[in-house]
GROMACS .gro file of C-alpha atoms in nm:
model
  432
    1MET     CA    1   7.481   5.584  14.208
    2ARG     CA    2   7.810   5.425  14.265
    3PHE     CA    3   7.900   5.461  13.887
    4LEU     CA    4   7.803   5.834  13.922
    5LYS     CA    5   8.041   5.891  14.217
    6VAL     CA    6   8.320   5.727  14.038
    7LEU     CA    7   8.247   5.966  13.728
    8PHE     CA    8   8.228   6.270  13.956
    9LEU     CA    9   8.569   6.161  14.118
   10LEU     CA   10   8.729   6.136  13.773
   11ILE     CA   11   8.622   6.476  13.663
   12PHE     CA   12   8.737   6.636  13.962
   13VAL     CA   13   9.076   6.466  13.956
   14PHE     CA   14   9.110   6.549  13.595
   15ALA     CA   15   9.033   6.900  13.638
   16ALA     CA   16   9.290   6.923  13.924
   17PHE     CA   17   9.550   6.761  13.698
   18ALA     CA   18   9.464   7.011  13.402
   19ALA     CA   19   9.542   7.295  13.647
   20HIS     CA   20   9.863   7.147  13.759
   21ALA     CA   21   9.957   7.065  13.405
   22GLN     CA   22   9.907   7.432  13.297
   23SER     CA   23  10.106   7.565  13.580
   24SER     CA   24  10.383   7.318  13.525
   25ALA     CA   25  10.386   7.409  13.171
   26GLU     CA   26  10.432   7.769  13.253
   27LEU     CA   27  10.706   7.693  13.492
   28LYS     CA   28  10.870   7.461  13.239
   29HIS     CA   29  10.868   7.751  12.984
   30GLN     CA   30  11.010   7.997  13.223
   31ARG     CA   31  11.294   7.745  13.305
   32GLU     CA   32  11.376   7.722  12.940
   33GLU     CA   33  11.382   8.086  12.897
   34LEU     CA   34  11.607   8.124  13.202
   35THR     CA   35  11.848   7.856  13.066
   36LYS     CA   36  11.863   8.035  12.738
   37GLN     CA   37  11.945   8.367  12.880
   38LEU     CA   38  12.216   8.170  13.119
   39GLU     CA   39  12.375   8.037  12.813
   40GLU     CA   40  12.383   8.377  12.635
   41LEU     CA   41  12.526   8.537  12.960
   42ASN     CA   42  12.792   8.249  12.975
   43HIS     CA   43  12.908   8.281  12.629
   44GLU     CA   44  12.944   8.647  12.671
   45TYR     CA   45  13.133   8.600  12.998
   46GLN     CA   46  13.359   8.356  12.838
   47GLU     CA   47  13.476   8.608  12.588
   48THR     CA   48  13.579   8.852  12.855
   49VAL     CA   49  13.763   8.587  13.057
   50ASN     CA   50  13.977   8.503  12.726
   51ASN     CA   51  14.083   8.846  12.743
   52LYS     CA   52  14.272   8.738  13.063
   53LYS     CA   53  14.185   9.072  13.229
   54ALA     CA   54  13.933   9.126  13.509
   55THR     CA   55  13.689   9.406  13.403
   56LEU     CA   56  13.373   9.558  13.524
   57LYS     CA   57  13.203   9.389  13.258
   58GLN     CA   58  13.291   9.052  13.398
   59LEU     CA   59  13.163   9.153  13.723
   60ASN     CA   60  12.817   9.272  13.582
   61LEU     CA   61  12.797   8.931  13.388
   62LEU     CA   62  12.861   8.739  13.688
   63LYS     CA   63  12.611   8.929  13.900
   64GLN     CA   64  12.369   8.874  13.617
   65GLN     CA   65  12.428   8.507  13.595
   66ILE     CA   66  12.405   8.453  13.964
   67GLY     CA   67  12.071   8.631  13.965
   68LEU     CA   68  11.931   8.447  13.675
   69ARG     CA   69  12.087   8.121  13.834
   70GLU     CA   70  11.916   8.193  14.172
   71GLU     CA   71  11.593   8.255  13.982
   72LYS     CA   72  11.620   7.918  13.796
   73ILE     CA   73  11.679   7.734  14.117
   74LYS     CA   74  11.361   7.903  14.247
   75ASN     CA   75  11.176   7.803  13.949
   76ILE     CA   76  11.272   7.433  13.984
   77ASN     CA   77  11.170   7.454  14.357
   78SER     CA   78  10.825   7.552  14.230
   79GLU     CA   79  10.810   7.273  13.971
   80VAL     CA   80  10.916   7.014  14.225
   81HIS     CA   81  10.649   7.140  14.461
   82ASN     CA   82  10.400   7.111  14.174
   83LEU     CA   83  10.495   6.749  14.114
   84ASP     CA   84  10.486   6.675  14.480
   85ASN     CA   85  10.138   6.772  14.462
   86GLN     CA   86  10.057   6.579  14.152
   87ILE     CA   87  10.226   6.267  14.287
   88SER     CA   88  10.019   6.302  14.613
   89GLU     CA   89   9.694   6.329  14.418
   90SER     CA   90   9.794   6.059  14.205
   91ASN     CA   91   9.860   5.828  14.486
   92ASN     CA   92   9.522   5.920  14.641
   93PHE     CA   93   9.366   5.855  14.301
   94VAL     CA   94   9.513   5.520  14.263
   95HIS     CA   95   9.415   5.420  14.614
   96ASN     CA   96   9.067   5.506  14.549
   97LEU     CA   97   9.064   5.334  14.229
   98GLN     CA   98   9.197   5.020  14.410
   99SER     CA   99   8.935   5.037  14.635
  100GLN     CA  100   8.666   5.088  14.382
  101LEU     CA  101   8.796   4.795  14.202
  102THR     CA  102   8.813   4.566  14.503
  103GLN     CA  103   8.441   4.654  14.590
  104LEU     CA  104   8.349   4.608  14.211
  105LYS     CA  105   8.512   4.274  14.201
  106LYS     CA  106   8.355   4.165  14.543
  107GLU     CA  107   7.991   4.272  14.412
  108TYR     CA  108   8.069   4.096  14.078
  109ALA     CA  109   8.163   3.773  14.274
  110ALA     CA  110   7.853   3.772  14.470
  111MET     CA  111   7.660   3.819  14.156
  112VAL     CA  112   7.834   3.558  13.965
  113LEU     CA  113   7.774   3.304  14.282
  114PHE     CA  114   7.410   3.402  14.293
  115THR     CA  115   7.377   3.329  13.915
  116TYR     CA  116   7.557   3.005  13.941
  117ARG     CA  117   7.336   2.878  14.210
  118ASN     CA  118   7.021   2.983  14.018
  119GLN     CA  119   7.138   2.898  13.675
  120SER     CA  120   6.881   2.618  13.627
  121ALA     CA  121   6.624   2.712  13.374
  122TYR     CA  122   6.383   2.503  13.589
  123ASN     CA  123   6.463   2.738  13.900
  124LYS     CA  124   6.404   3.058  13.676
  125LEU     CA  125   6.068   2.927  13.537
  126MET     CA  126   5.960   2.828  13.888
  127PHE     CA  127   6.051   3.182  14.023
  128ILE     CA  128   5.848   3.333  13.742
  129PHE     CA  129   5.551   3.082  13.775
  130ALA     CA  130   5.531   3.116  14.151
  131ALA     CA  131   5.417   3.473  14.108
  132LYS     CA  132   5.053   3.576  14.248
  133ASP     CA  133   4.946   3.726  13.908
  134PHE     CA  134   5.046   3.809  13.554
  135ASN     CA  135   5.179   4.151  13.649
  136GLN     CA  136   5.411   4.010  13.917
  137ALA     CA  137   5.527   3.736  13.680
  138TYR     CA  138   5.614   4.001  13.423
  139LYS     CA  139   5.817   4.194  13.676
  140ARG     CA  140   6.007   3.891  13.797
  141LEU     CA  141   6.087   3.825  13.429
  142LYS     CA  142   6.209   4.166  13.387
  143TYR     CA  143   6.411   4.137  13.704
  144LEU     CA  144   6.584   3.830  13.572
  145GLN     CA  145   6.667   4.011  13.248
  146GLN     CA  146   6.801   4.333  13.447
  147ILE     CA  147   7.027   4.104  13.640
  148GLY     CA  148   7.203   3.974  13.341
  149THR     CA  149   7.231   4.322  13.200
  150TYR     CA  150   7.356   4.454  13.533
  151ARG     CA  151   7.627   4.170  13.553
  152GLU     CA  152   7.760   4.277  13.207
  153ARG     CA  153   7.763   4.640  13.305
  154GLN     CA  154   7.974   4.574  13.620
  155ALA     CA  155   8.205   4.351  13.422
  156GLY     CA  156   8.259   4.667  13.192
  157TYR     CA  157   8.297   4.881  13.495
  158ILE     CA  158   8.576   4.642  13.629
  159GLN     CA  159   8.749   4.651  13.296
  160GLU     CA  160   8.747   5.049  13.250
  161THR     CA  161   8.859   5.085  13.625
  162GLN     CA  162   9.152   4.850  13.579
  163THR     CA  163   9.258   5.033  13.251
  164GLU     CA  164   9.216   5.377  13.432
  165LEU     CA  165   9.437   5.240  13.705
  166HIS     CA  166   9.714   5.120  13.495
  167VAL     CA  167   9.713   5.476  13.307
  168LYS     CA  168   9.732   5.644  13.640
  169ILE     CA  169  10.010   5.429  13.780
  170ASP     CA  170  10.212   5.502  13.458
  171GLU     CA  171  10.140   5.886  13.512
  172LEU     CA  172  10.251   5.850  13.866
  173ASP     CA  173  10.582   5.663  13.752
  174LYS     CA  174  10.640   5.942  13.496
  175SER     CA  175  10.592   6.225  13.745
  176LYS     CA  176  10.825   6.049  13.993
  177LYS     CA  177  11.103   6.031  13.717
  178GLU     CA  178  11.039   6.384  13.618
  179LYS     CA  179  11.082   6.493  13.981
  180ASN     CA  180  11.409   6.298  14.002
  181ASN     CA  181  11.544   6.461  13.689
  182LEU     CA  182  11.453   6.802  13.825
  183LEU     CA  183  11.619   6.732  14.160
  184ILE     CA  184  11.952   6.626  13.977
  185ASP     CA  185  11.920   6.956  13.754
  186GLN     CA  186  11.893   7.151  14.084
  187GLU     CA  187  12.192   7.011  14.217
  188LYS     CA  188  12.391   7.101  13.931
  189GLU     CA  189  12.250   7.451  13.919
  190LYS     CA  190  12.359   7.479  14.291
  191GLU     CA  191  12.707   7.355  14.201
  192THR     CA  192  12.737   7.596  13.909
  193LEU     CA  193  12.603   7.881  14.138
  194GLY     CA  194  12.883   7.798  14.380
  195VAL     CA  195  13.154   7.834  14.112
  196GLU     CA  196  13.009   8.159  13.983
  197LYS     CA  197  12.996   8.311  14.336
  198ASN     CA  198  13.362   8.199  14.376
  199ASN     CA  199  13.451   8.358  14.050
  200GLN     CA  200  13.263   8.689  14.151
  201VAL     CA  201  13.491   8.680  14.487
  202GLN     CA  202  13.796   8.650  14.263
  203VAL     CA  203  13.685   8.918  14.023
  204VAL     CA  204  13.608   9.163  14.291
  205ALA     CA  205  13.955   9.103  14.439
  206ASP     CA  206  14.111   9.169  14.107
  207LEU     CA  207  13.927   9.468  14.067
  208SER     CA  208  13.997   9.593  14.403
  209LYS     CA  209  14.366   9.631  14.294
  210HIS     CA  210  14.238   9.899  14.074
  211GLU     CA  211  14.001  10.053  14.321
  212GLY     CA  212  14.098  10.391  14.254
  213MET     CA  213  14.039  10.379  13.883
  214LEU     CA  214  13.703  10.194  13.927
  215LYS     CA  215  13.571  10.455  14.169
  216GLN     CA  216  13.689  10.733  13.925
  217GLN     CA  217  13.502  10.548  13.653
  218GLN     CA  218  13.184  10.516  13.862
  219GLN     CA  219  13.210  10.897  13.966
  220ASP     CA  220  13.218  10.979  13.595
  221VAL     CA  221  12.928  10.771  13.532
  222GLN     CA  222  12.737  10.935  13.793
  223LYS     CA  223  12.841  11.294  13.671
  224LYS     CA  224  12.738  11.199  13.331
  225ILE     CA  225  12.398  11.099  13.447
  226ALA     CA  226  12.355  11.395  13.658
  227LYS     CA  227  12.449  11.624  13.358
  228THR     CA  228  12.232  11.432  13.138
  229ASN     CA  229  11.927  11.478  13.395
  230ARG     CA  230  12.023  11.862  13.387
  231GLU     CA  231  12.023  11.883  13.020
  232ILE     CA  232  11.680  11.726  13.005
  233ASN     CA  233  11.524  11.939  13.245
  234ALA     CA  234  11.668  12.243  13.096
  235ALA     CA  235  11.528  12.151  12.765
  236ILE     CA  236  11.187  12.085  12.904
  237ARG     CA  237  11.182  12.397  13.096
  238ARG     CA  238  11.282  12.611  12.792
  239GLU     CA  239  10.985  12.445  12.611
  240ILE     CA  240  10.756  12.537  12.881
  241GLU     CA  241  10.870  12.894  12.886
  242GLU     CA  242  10.865  12.914  12.510
  243ALA     CA  243  10.516  12.770  12.499
  244ARG     CA  244  10.402  13.028  12.772
  245ARG     CA  245  10.555  13.319  12.582
  246LYS     CA  246  10.393  13.212  12.253
  247ALA     CA  247  10.062  13.171  12.418
  248GLU     CA  248  10.080  13.499  12.609
  249GLU     CA  249  10.180  13.672  12.299
  250GLN     CA  250   9.885  13.523  12.095
  251ALA     CA  251   9.648  13.626  12.376
  252ARG     CA  252   9.774  13.981  12.375
  253ALA     CA  253   9.759  13.994  11.987
  254GLU     CA  254   9.391  13.871  12.006
  255GLN     CA  255   9.319  14.134  12.278
  256ARG     CA  256   9.469  14.419  12.059
  257ALA     CA  257   9.281  14.299  11.749
  258ALA     CA  258   8.956  14.292  11.960
  259GLU     CA  259   9.028  14.631  12.089
  260ALA     CA  260   9.095  14.757  11.742
  261LYS     CA  261   8.786  14.617  11.603
  262ALA     CA  262   8.580  14.744  11.885
  263LYS     CA  263   8.712  15.112  11.838
  264ALA     CA  264   8.648  15.094  11.459
  265GLU     CA  265   8.286  14.978  11.514
  266ASN     CA  266   8.256  15.230  11.820
  267LYS     CA  267   8.159  14.945  12.044
  268GLU     CA  268   8.253  14.832  12.401
  269VAL     CA  269   8.594  14.665  12.396
  270ALA     CA  270   8.562  14.291  12.436
  271VAL     CA  271   8.782  14.109  12.687
  272ILE     CA  272   8.938  13.779  12.597
  273PRO     CA  273   8.797  13.518  12.852
  274LYS     CA  274   9.055  13.412  13.111
  275VAL     CA  275   8.989  13.061  13.018
  276ARG     CA  276   9.181  13.107  12.691
  277ALA     CA  277   9.447  13.331  12.837
  278ILE     CA  278   9.776  13.186  12.947
  279THR     CA  279   9.917  13.344  13.247
  280LYS     CA  280  10.188  13.315  13.505
  281ASN     CA  281   9.945  13.111  13.712
  282SER     CA  282   9.881  12.860  13.415
  283THR     CA  283   9.968  12.503  13.476
  284THR     CA  284  10.233  12.326  13.278
  285SER     CA  285   9.986  12.105  13.113
  286GLU     CA  286   9.765  12.421  13.023
  287VAL     CA  287  10.070  12.598  12.879
  288LEU     CA  288  10.200  12.295  12.684
  289ASN     CA  289   9.844  12.215  12.535
  290ALA     CA  290   9.751  12.578  12.450
  291THR     CA  291   9.737  12.516  12.091
  292PRO     CA  292   9.489  12.255  11.919
  293GLU     CA  293   9.795  12.085  11.753
  294ALA     CA  294   9.983  12.033  12.095
  295ALA     CA  295   9.645  11.919  12.265
  296LYS     CA  296   9.585  11.664  12.001
  297LEU     CA  297   9.943  11.533  12.008
  298SER     CA  298   9.925  11.487  12.387
  299SER     CA  299   9.596  11.304  12.351
  300ASP     CA  300   9.728  11.058  12.087
  301PHE     CA  301  10.043  10.999  12.298
  302LEU     CA  302   9.821  10.940  12.602
  303GLY     CA  303   9.609  10.710  12.387
  304ASN     CA  304   9.911  10.495  12.294
  305ARG     CA  305   9.993  10.420  12.670
  306GLY     CA  306  10.118  10.066  12.700
  307ALA     CA  307  10.156  10.025  12.321
  308LEU     CA  308  10.449  10.256  12.245
  309PRO     CA  309  10.741  10.069  12.058
  310TRP     CA  310  11.083  10.042  12.223
  311PRO     CA  311  11.360  10.279  12.148
  312VAL     CA  312  11.565   9.982  12.001
  313THR     CA  313  11.443   9.669  11.820
  314ASN     CA  314  11.620   9.429  12.042
  315GLY     CA  315  11.703   9.515  12.418
  316SER     CA  316  11.663   9.445  12.762
  317VAL     CA  317  11.619   9.651  13.077
  318LYS     CA  318  11.953   9.654  13.290
  319GLN     CA  319  11.837   9.932  13.506
  320GLY     CA  320  11.485  10.031  13.578
  321PHE     CA  321  11.294  10.320  13.690
  322GLY     CA  322  11.310  10.433  14.071
  323ILE     CA  323  11.534  10.394  14.371
  324TYR     CA  324  11.829  10.147  14.332
  325THR     CA  325  12.154  10.061  14.536
  326ASP     CA  326  12.481  10.067  14.345
  327ASN     CA  327  12.785   9.841  14.391
  328GLU     CA  328  12.924  10.078  14.659
  329GLY     CA  329  12.583  10.038  14.868
  330ILE     CA  330  12.488  10.395  14.790
  331LYS     CA  331  12.121  10.458  14.703
  332ASN     CA  332  12.062  10.644  14.369
  333GLU     CA  333  11.745  10.735  14.162
  334SER     CA  334  11.679  10.621  13.802
  335TYR     CA  335  11.438  10.848  13.624
  336GLY     CA  336  11.417  10.615  13.307
  337TRP     CA  337  11.542  10.288  13.181
  338ASP     CA  338  11.884  10.179  13.099
  339ILE     CA  339  11.829   9.947  12.802
  340LYS     CA  340  12.121   9.699  12.709
  341THR     CA  341  12.123   9.636  12.327
  342ASN     CA  342  12.348   9.531  12.063
  343PRO     CA  343  12.674   9.743  11.980
  344GLY     CA  344  12.577   9.995  11.711
  345ALA     CA  345  12.212   9.930  11.727
  346SER     CA  346  11.978  10.199  11.592
  347VAL     CA  347  11.781  10.417  11.823
  348ARG     CA  348  11.451  10.523  11.717
  349ALA     CA  349  11.168  10.777  11.835
  350VAL     CA  350  10.879  10.579  12.030
  351PHE     CA  351  10.619  10.828  11.892
  352GLN     CA  352  10.571  11.136  11.649
  353GLY     CA  353  10.675  11.476  11.767
  354GLN     CA  354  10.944  11.747  11.715
  355VAL     CA  355  11.315  11.741  11.814
  356THR     CA  356  11.375  12.022  12.075
  357ARG     CA  357  11.728  11.954  12.196
  358ILE     CA  358  12.031  11.786  12.101
  359SER     CA  359  12.331  11.797  12.334
  360ASN     CA  360  12.671  11.664  12.384
  361VAL     CA  361  12.705  11.509  12.728
  362SER     CA  362  13.064  11.387  12.805
  363GLY     CA  363  13.131  11.273  12.455
  364THR     CA  364  12.793  11.101  12.394
  365PHE     CA  365  12.476  11.267  12.251
  366LEU     CA  366  12.136  11.342  12.401
  367VAL     CA  367  11.829  11.395  12.184
  368VAL     CA  368  11.504  11.531  12.337
  369ILE     CA  369  11.165  11.487  12.155
  370LYS     CA  370  10.854  11.686  12.236
  371HIS     CA  371  10.507  11.514  12.192
  372GLY     CA  372  10.261  11.773  12.320
  373GLU     CA  373  10.290  11.797  12.698
  374TYR     CA  374  10.492  11.487  12.691
  375PHE     CA  375  10.874  11.446  12.628
  376THR     CA  376  11.095  11.148  12.557
  377ALA     CA  377  11.488  11.165  12.596
  378TYR     CA  378  11.744  10.928  12.437
  379SER     CA  379  12.097  10.952  12.584
  380ASN     CA  380  12.424  10.782  12.541
  381LEU     CA  381  12.412  10.787  12.159
  382ARG     CA  382  12.722  10.759  11.957
  383SER     CA  383  12.585  10.968  11.684
  384TYR     CA  384  12.255  11.128  11.559
  385THR     CA  385  12.057  11.150  11.235
  386VAL     CA  386  11.828  11.437  11.324
  387LYS     CA  387  11.834  11.824  11.390
  388GLU     CA  388  11.666  12.056  11.624
  389GLY     CA  389  11.337  12.139  11.523
  390GLN     CA  390  11.285  11.855  11.282
  391LYS     CA  391  10.962  11.680  11.304
  392VAL     CA  392  11.006  11.289  11.348
  393SER     CA  393  10.758  10.987  11.298
  394THR     CA  394  10.704  10.676  11.520
  395LYS     CA  395  11.000  10.452  11.478
  396GLU     CA  396  11.202  10.690  11.286
  397VAL     CA  397  11.575  10.624  11.349
  398ILE     CA  398  11.731  10.928  11.527
  399GLY     CA  399  12.097  10.797  11.599
  400THR     CA  400  12.299  10.496  11.703
  401VAL     CA  401  12.390  10.362  12.061
  402ALA     CA  402  12.737  10.408  12.211
  403THR     CA  403  12.940  10.127  12.340
  404ASP     CA  404  13.116  10.176  12.676
  405ALA     CA  405  13.494  10.120  12.629
  406THR     CA  406  13.529   9.997  12.984
  407THR     CA  407  13.239   9.749  13.000
  408GLY     CA  408  13.194   9.669  12.640
  409GLU     CA  409  12.818   9.729  12.677
  410ALA     CA  410  12.599   9.909  12.444
  411ILE     CA  411  12.339  10.084  12.665
  412VAL     CA  412  12.089  10.340  12.565
  413THR     CA  413  11.916  10.541  12.844
  414PHE     CA  414  11.544  10.616  12.774
  415ASP     CA  415  11.339  10.882  12.974
  416LEU     CA  416  10.984  10.978  12.949
  417TYR     CA  417  10.842  11.292  13.120
  418LYS     CA  418  10.498  11.458  13.140
  419GLY     CA  419  10.583  11.817  13.174
  420MET     CA  420  10.877  11.831  13.430
  421THR     CA  421  10.771  11.504  13.590
  422PRO     CA  422  10.951  11.190  13.505
  423VAL     CA  423  10.729  10.876  13.470
  424ASN     CA  424  10.798  10.497  13.458
  425PRO     CA  425  10.828  10.381  13.103
  426ARG     CA  426  10.696  10.048  13.200
  427ILE     CA  427  10.345  10.158  13.180
  428TRP     CA  428  10.392  10.332  12.850
  429LEU     CA  429  10.604  10.093  12.638
  430ALA     CA  430  10.457   9.787  12.481
  431PRO     CA  431  10.575   9.447  12.632
  432ASN     CA  432  10.894   9.341  12.479
   0.00000   0.00000   0.00000
């Protein structure tokens, strides 16, 4: 029973350590990824510093660095917390093993003493022959044999417990050293974070000298965003109206054909069911899916939700979908994703469809593609390689991203609409 208790304790503790190890491994991986991103940002930031001129790009890079640095410090805190739990559990485990070892040694010493006192072969024979009958004598013989076996087993338990105790003590020392290294790394990160925040203050002070120019730049960006949204909405609205017009014309043509056929056959005029007819009261979805081809394309697009490729092969989300606050503390709303990528990167269609609109928006281009009742829009393109009415396939290149002369960043804006309603690309694009 004592052995079973020890075995159960070992299994429980090993399971707990395995869970901690998995969590610690994930945190370590996250810390390594954050360190890699920080190194890339720092390299990019140093390039802007070497230009000896404070720019919006410097400020944006510093903000990203500070955000990642704070996230890394939070990650280290989680790792330290995990290690504290591990160390506490290891201490408890070591204490239990030491108690168990002490008890095993005590029992073993008593057993050795008993054996020593009864080691005489004469005493053993007397113990056996003093039995009342043969059955009791046999049992006494087996008892003496079991004592020897049990003593050997107890010696094995003691040796195993000592070995396990040494292993756990080594692991405990290793965890303590790892925690100490993490705390040193955390202090370095905090110092670097302080430097970056001071740099941010300095850059903001330098940029404040050009406040008027910067505000004008920001206003120009907001105007461009608003104009892009208007162009997208107008393009989708035109497609809806065009689909409605074609559907109504087809319904009227079918009605006229039915009337002509009925007249020729001298029969009562058949009326096209209202289910098939598109009217002013029809929903946007019904209008855009009026044809079998459009309905199938919509279904295929929906079937790929969560698996659509990104509009660029290499990129990260700089501004997500929804309400956000800009540098001036003003709330804005993003209807898509601003994806930062490499300068001159190719922009591609995320699904097969038809190009319905190409517009020039303040010097850069917007491409809108129709996928049944769904639409995707790609803006801030330096150039485009498609034309209106052209059918494109999934991942087909439609243009190249433009690079902002002020910030030096190459950002493509990707919007996704169901009819006139913008939807969050996060639930549609595959994990990057």
